[in-house]
CSV table of C-alpha atoms in Angstrom, one decimal:
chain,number,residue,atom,x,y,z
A,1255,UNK,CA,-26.2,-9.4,414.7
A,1256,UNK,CA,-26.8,-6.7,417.7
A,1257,UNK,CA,-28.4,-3.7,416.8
A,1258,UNK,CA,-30.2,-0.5,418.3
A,1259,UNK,CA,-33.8,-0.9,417.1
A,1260,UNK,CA,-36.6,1.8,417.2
A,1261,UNK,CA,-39.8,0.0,417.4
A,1262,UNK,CA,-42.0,3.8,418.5
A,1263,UNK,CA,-40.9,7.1,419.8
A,1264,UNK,CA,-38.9,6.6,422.5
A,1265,UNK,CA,-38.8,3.1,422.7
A,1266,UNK,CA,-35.1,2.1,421.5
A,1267,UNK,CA,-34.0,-1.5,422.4
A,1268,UNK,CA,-30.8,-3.4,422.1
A,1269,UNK,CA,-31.6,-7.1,420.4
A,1270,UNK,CA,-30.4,-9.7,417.7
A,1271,UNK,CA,-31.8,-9.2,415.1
A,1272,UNK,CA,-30.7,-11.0,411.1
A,1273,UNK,CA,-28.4,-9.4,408.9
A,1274,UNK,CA,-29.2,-9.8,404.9
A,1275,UNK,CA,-27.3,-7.5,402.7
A,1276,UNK,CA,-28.9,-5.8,399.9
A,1277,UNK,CA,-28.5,-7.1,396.6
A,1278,UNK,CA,-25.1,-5.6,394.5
A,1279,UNK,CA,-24.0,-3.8,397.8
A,1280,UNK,CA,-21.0,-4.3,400.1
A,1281,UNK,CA,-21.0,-6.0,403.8
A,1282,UNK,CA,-19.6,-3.1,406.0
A,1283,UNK,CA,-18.8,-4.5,409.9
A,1284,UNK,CA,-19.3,-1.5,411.7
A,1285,UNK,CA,-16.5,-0.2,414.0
A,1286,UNK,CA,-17.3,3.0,415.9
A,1287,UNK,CA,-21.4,5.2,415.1
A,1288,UNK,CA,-21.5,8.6,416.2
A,1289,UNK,CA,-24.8,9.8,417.8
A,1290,UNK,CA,-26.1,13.0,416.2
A,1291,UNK,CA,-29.0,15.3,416.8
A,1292,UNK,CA,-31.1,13.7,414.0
A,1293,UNK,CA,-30.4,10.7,415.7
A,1294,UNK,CA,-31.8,12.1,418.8
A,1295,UNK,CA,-34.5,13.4,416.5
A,1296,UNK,CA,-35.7,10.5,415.6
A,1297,UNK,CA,-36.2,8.7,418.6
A,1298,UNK,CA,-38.4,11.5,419.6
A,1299,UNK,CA,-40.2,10.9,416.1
A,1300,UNK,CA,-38.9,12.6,414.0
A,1301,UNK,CA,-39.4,11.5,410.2
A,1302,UNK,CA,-42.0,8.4,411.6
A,1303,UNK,CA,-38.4,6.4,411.2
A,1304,UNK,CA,-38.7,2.6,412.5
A,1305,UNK,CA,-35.8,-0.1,412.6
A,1306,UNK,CA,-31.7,0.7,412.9
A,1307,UNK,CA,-30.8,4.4,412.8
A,1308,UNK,CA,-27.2,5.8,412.9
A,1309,UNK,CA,-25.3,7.0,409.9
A,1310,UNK,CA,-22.2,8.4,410.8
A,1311,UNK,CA,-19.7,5.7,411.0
A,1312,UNK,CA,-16.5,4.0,410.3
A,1313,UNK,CA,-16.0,0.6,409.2
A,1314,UNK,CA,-14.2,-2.6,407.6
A,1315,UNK,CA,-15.8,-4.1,404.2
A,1316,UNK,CA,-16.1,-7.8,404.9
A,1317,UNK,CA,-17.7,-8.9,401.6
A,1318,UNK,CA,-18.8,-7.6,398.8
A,1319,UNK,CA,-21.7,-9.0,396.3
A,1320,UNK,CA,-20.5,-7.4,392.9
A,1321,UNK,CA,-17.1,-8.4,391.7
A,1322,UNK,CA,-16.3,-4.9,390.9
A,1323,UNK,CA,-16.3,-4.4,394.4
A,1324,UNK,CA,-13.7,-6.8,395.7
A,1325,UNK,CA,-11.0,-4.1,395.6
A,1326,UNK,CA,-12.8,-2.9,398.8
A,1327,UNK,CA,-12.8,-6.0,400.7
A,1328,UNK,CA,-11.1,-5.4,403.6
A,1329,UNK,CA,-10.7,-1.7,403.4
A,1330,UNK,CA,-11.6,0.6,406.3
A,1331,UNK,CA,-14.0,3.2,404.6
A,1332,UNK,CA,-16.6,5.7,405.6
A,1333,UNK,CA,-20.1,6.0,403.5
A,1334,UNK,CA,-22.2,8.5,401.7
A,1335,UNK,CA,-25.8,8.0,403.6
A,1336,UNK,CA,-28.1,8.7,400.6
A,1337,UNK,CA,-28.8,5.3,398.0
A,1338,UNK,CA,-30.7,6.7,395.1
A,1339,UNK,CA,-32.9,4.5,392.4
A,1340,UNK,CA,-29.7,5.4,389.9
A,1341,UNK,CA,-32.3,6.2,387.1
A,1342,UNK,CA,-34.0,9.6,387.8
A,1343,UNK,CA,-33.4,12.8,386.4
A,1344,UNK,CA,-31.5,13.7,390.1
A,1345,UNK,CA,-29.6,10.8,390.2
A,1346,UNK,CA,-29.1,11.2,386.1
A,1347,UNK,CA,-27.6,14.5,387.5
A,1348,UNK,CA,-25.1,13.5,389.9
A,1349,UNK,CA,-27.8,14.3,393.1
A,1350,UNK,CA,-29.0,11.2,394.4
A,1351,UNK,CA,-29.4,12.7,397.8
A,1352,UNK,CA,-32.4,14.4,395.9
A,1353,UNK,CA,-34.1,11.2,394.5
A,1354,UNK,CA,-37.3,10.8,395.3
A,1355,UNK,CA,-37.4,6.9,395.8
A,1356,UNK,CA,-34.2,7.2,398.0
A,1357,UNK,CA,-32.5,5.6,401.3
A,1358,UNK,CA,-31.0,7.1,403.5
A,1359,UNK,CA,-29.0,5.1,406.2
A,1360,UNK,CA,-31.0,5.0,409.2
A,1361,UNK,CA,-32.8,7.5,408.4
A,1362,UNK,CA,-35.4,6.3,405.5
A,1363,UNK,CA,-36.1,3.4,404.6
A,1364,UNK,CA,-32.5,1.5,405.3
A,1365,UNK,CA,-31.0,0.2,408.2
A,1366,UNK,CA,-28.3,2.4,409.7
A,1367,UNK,CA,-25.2,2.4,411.7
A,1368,UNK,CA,-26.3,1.1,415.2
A,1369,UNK,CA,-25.6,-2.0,414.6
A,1370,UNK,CA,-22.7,-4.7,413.6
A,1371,UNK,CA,-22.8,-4.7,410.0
A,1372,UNK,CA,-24.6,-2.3,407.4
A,1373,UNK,CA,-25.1,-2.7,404.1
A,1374,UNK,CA,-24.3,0.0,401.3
A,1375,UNK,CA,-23.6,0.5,397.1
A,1376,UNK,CA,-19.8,0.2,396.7
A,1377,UNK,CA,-19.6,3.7,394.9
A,1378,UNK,CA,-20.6,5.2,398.0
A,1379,UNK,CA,-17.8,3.8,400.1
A,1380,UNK,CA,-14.7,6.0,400.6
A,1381,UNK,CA,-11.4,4.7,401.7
A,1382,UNK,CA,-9.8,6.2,405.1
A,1383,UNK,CA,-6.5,7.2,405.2
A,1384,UNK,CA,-4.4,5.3,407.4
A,1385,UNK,CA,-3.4,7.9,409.1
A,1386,UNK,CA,-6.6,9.0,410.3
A,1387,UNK,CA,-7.9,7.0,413.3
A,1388,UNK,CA,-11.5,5.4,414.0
A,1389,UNK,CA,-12.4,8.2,416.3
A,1390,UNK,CA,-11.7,10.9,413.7
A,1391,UNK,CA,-12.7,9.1,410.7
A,1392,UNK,CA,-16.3,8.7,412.2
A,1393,UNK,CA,-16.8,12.1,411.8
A,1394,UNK,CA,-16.3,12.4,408.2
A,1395,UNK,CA,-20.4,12.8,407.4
A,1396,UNK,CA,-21.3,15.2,409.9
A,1397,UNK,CA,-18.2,17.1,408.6
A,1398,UNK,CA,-19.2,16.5,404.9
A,1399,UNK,CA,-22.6,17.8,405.8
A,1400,UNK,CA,-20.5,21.4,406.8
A,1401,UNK,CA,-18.9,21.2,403.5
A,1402,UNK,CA,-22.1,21.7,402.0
A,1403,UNK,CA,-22.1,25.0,403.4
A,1404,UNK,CA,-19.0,26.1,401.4
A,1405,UNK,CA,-21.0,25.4,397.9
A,1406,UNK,CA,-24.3,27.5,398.7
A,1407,UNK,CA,-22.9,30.0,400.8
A,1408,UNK,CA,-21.3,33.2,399.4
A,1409,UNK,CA,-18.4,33.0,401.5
A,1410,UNK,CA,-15.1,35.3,401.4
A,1411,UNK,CA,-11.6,36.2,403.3
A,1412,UNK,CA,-13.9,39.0,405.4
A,1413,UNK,CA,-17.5,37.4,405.2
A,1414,UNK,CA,-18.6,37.8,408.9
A,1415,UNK,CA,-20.2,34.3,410.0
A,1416,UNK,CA,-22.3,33.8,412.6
A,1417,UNK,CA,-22.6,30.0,413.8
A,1418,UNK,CA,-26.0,29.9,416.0
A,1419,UNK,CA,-25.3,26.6,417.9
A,1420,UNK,CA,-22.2,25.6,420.0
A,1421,UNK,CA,-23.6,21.9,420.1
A,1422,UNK,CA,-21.0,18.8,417.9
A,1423,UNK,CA,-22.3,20.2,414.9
A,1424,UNK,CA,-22.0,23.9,415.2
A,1425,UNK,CA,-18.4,23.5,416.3
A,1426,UNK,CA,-17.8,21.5,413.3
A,1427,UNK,CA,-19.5,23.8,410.9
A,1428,UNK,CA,-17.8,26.7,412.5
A,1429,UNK,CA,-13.8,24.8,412.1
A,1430,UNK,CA,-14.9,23.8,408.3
A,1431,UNK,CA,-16.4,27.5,407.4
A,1432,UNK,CA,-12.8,29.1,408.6
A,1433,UNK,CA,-11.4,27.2,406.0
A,1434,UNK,CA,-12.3,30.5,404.0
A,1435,UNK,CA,-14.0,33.0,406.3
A,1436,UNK,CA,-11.7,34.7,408.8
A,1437,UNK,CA,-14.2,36.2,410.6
A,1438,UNK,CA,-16.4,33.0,412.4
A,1439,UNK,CA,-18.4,33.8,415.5
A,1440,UNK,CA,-19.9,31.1,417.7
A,1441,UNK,CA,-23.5,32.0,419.1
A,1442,UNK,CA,-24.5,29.7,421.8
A,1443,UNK,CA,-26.4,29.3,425.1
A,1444,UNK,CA,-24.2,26.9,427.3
A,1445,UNK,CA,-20.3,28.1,428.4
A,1446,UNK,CA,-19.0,25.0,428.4
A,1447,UNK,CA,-19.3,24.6,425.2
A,1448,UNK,CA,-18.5,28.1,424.3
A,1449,UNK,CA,-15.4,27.4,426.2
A,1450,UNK,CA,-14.0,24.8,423.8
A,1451,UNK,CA,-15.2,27.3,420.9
A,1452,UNK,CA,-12.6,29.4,422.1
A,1453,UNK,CA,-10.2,26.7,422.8
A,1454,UNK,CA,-10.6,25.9,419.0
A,1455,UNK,CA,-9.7,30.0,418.3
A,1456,UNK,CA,-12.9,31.2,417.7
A,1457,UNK,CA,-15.3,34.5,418.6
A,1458,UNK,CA,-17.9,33.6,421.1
A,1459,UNK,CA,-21.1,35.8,422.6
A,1460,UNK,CA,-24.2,34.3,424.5
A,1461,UNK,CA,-27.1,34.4,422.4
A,1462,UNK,CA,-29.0,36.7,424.7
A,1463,UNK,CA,-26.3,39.0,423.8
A,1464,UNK,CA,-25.8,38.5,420.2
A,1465,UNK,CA,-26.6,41.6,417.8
A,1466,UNK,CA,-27.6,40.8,414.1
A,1467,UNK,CA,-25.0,42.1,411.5
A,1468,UNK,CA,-23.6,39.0,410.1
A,1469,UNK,CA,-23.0,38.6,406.2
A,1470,UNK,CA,-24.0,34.6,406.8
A,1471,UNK,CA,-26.0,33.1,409.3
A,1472,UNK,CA,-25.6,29.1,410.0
A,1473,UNK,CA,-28.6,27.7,412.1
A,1474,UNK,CA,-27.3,24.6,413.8
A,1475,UNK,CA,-29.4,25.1,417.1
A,1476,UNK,CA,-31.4,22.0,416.3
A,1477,UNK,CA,-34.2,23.4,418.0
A,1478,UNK,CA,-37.3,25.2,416.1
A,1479,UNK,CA,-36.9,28.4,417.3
A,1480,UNK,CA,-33.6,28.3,415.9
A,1481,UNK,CA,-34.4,29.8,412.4
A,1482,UNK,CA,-36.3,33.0,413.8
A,1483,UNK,CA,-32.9,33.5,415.7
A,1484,UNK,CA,-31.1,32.9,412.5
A,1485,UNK,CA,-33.1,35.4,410.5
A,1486,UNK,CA,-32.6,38.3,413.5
A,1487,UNK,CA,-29.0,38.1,413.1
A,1488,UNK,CA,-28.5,38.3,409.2
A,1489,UNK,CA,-27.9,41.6,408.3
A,1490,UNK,CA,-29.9,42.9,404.9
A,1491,UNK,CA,-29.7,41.4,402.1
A,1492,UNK,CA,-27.5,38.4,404.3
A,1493,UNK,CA,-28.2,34.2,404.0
A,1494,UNK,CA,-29.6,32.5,406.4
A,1495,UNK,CA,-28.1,28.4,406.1
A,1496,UNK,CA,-30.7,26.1,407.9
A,1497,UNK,CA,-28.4,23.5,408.9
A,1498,UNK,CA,-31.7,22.2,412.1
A,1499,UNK,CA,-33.8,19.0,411.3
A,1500,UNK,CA,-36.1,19.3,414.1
A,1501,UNK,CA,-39.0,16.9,415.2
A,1502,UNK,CA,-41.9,18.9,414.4
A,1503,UNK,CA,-42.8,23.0,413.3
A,1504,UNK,CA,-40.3,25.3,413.3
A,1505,UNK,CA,-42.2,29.2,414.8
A,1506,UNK,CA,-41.6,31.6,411.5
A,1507,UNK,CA,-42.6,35.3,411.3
A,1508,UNK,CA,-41.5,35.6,407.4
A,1509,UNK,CA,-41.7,39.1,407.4
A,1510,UNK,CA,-38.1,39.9,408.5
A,1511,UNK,CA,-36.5,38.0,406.0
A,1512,UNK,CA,-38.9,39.5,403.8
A,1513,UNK,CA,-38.1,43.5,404.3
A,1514,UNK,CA,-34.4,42.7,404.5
A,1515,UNK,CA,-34.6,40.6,401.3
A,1516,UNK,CA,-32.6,37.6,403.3
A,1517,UNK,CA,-31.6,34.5,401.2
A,1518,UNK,CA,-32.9,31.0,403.0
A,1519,UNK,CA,-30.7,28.5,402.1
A,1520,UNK,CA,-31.6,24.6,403.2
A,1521,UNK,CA,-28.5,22.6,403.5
A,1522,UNK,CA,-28.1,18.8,404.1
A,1523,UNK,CA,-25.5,16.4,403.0
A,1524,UNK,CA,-22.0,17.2,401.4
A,1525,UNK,CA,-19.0,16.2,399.9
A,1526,UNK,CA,-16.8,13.3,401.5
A,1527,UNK,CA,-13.3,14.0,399.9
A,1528,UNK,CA,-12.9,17.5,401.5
A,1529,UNK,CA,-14.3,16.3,404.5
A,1530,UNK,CA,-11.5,13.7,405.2
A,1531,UNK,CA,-9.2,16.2,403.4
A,1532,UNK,CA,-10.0,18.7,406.0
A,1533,UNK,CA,-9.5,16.0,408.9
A,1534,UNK,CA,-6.3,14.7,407.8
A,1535,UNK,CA,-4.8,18.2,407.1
A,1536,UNK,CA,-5.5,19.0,411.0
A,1537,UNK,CA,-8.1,21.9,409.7
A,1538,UNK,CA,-11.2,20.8,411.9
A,1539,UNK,CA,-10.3,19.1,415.0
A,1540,UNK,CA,-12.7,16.7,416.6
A,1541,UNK,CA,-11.1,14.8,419.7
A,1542,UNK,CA,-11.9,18.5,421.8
A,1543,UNK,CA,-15.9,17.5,421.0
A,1544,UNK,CA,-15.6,13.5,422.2
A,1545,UNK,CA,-17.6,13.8,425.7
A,1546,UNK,CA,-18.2,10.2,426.0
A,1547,UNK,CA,-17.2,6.4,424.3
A,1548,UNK,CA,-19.5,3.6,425.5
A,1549,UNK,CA,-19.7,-0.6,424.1
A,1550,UNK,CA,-23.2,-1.2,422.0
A,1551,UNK,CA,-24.4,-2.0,425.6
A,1552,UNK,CA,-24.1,1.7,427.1
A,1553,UNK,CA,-26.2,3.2,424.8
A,1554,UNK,CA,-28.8,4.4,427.0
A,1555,UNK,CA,-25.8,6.5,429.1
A,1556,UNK,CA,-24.5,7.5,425.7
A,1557,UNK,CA,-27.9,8.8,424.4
A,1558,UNK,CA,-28.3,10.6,427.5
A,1559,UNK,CA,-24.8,12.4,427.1
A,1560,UNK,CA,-25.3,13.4,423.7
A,1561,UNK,CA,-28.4,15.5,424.6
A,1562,UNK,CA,-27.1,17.5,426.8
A,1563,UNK,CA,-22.9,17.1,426.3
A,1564,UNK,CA,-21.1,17.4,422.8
A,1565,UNK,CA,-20.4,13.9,420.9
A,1566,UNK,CA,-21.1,10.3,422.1
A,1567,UNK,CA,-19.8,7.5,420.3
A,1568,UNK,CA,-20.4,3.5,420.5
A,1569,UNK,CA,-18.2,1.0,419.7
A,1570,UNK,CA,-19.6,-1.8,417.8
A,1571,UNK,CA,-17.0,-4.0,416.9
């Protein structure tokens, strides 16, 4: 099959490489991968990751290895990225994204999304709805991954959110927090962006001019310094949600969140069956942060847009 492979840092190459399908899982032929900043984060070497990354997608179960799964042949379904050992206390407790001898889709120790077929655990398959197309249906992790938010987060009508990042992931994190708090601020750095924040409805400010009285702060930045900003604009006693997985040391003065007593909350992968609830209702909108669609064979002009642009998506099959 063709597949984005990252031999080093820096060094991602499009080749043919064999497909074999891990035992008990599902065949999934890959129709449309998003590119997100841990993607980005990884080629830069983040996490030492080597072979197929990628693990936002949409896709079409070919075959299946366990009869049980043959109800999913055929289907077009999104995944959950973490596979956990099924045996451990975390996975015992419904948490596999917490198991220690975990994969993660092109991200740990599995091949991810880059590529035309994947292979995944029928229980972490989710059917889309038909009426929800490829190019929104490929956002269903990233948006999942916002849903988190809404569990650890003490979130109300009037909670005053600030969303430190107007990159593809703030926006979405921003769209799925409204879902309860009025009051959602985007904080960002580039106007373009900020301009289809407030196409979406929302607050905006430069972060130059941002002043630090919010209940919850999200950092989504996906740069280090973004956490020091974070903690500046919680108000006392406020959470701080560290959405950024960057490549390398993050600069911390913990003494603010000290004196102010500020909750740190780390916050990774969510729920899928609000995320798709959310995208069918209309709730978070993603076609306004598609800045680019290129074949597996543009994926060097499609990495280069999604540093510096909002989403870029390849289409595999």
């Amino acid at each position: 099959m063709r597949a984005l492979v990252l031999d080093t840092p820096h060094c991602l190459t499009l080749r043919t490489v064999p497909f074999t399908p891990e035992p008990g899982e599902c065949k999934v032929r890959v129709l449309l991968a998003g590119i997100c900043g841990t993607d980005l984060h990884l080629v830069d070497g983040y996490a030492d990751f080597r072979g197929i990354p990628g693990h936002e997608f949409v896709g079409l179960v070919d075959s299946v290895s366990n009869p049980a799964d043959r109800e999913w042949i055929g289907r077009r379904v999104v995944g959950e990225i973490n596979v956990g050992c099924g045996a451990c206390a975390q996975c015992r407790a419904g948490i596999k994204e917490h198991c220690p001898k975990r994969t993660v889709v092109g991200i740990r120790g599995r091949s991810g999304a880059f590529a035309e077929y994947l292979s995944l655990p029928g229980a972490n398959l989710h059917r889309v709805p038909d009426d929800v197309d490829n190019e929104t249906a490929v956002f269903v992790e990233p948006v999942a991954a916002a849903c988190r938010i809404l569990e650890q987060a003490p979130l109300a009508t009037n909670t005053r959110v600030g969303v430190l990042g107007d990159g593809r992931m703030g926006l979405i994190v921003a769209q799925v927090l409204r879902t309860v708090a009025n009051l959602v601020t985007v904080i960002g750095r580039h106007e373009r962006k900020l301009d289809v924040a407030r196409a979406l409805g929302f607050a905006t400010t430069h972060v130059e001019h941002a002043e630090g009285d919010f209940d919850v702060v999200v950092d989504v930045t996906g740069r280090a310094e973004g956490l020091q900003q974070a903690v500046a604009l919680a108000r006392p006693r406020g959470t701080v949600v560290m959405k950024t997985t960057a490549h390398g040391a993050a600069p911390f003065a913990s003494w603010p969140a000290v004196v102010h007593e500020l909750t740190l909350t780390g916050s990774r992968c969510g729920p899928f069956a609000p995320a798709i609830a959310h995208l069918a209702s209309g709730a978070v909108q993603v076609r306004p942060l598609i800045a680019h669609v290129a074949p597996l064979e543009g994926y060097e002009r499609a990495f280069d847009v999604a540093r510096s642009e909002l989403k870029a998506l390849l289409t595999i099959a």
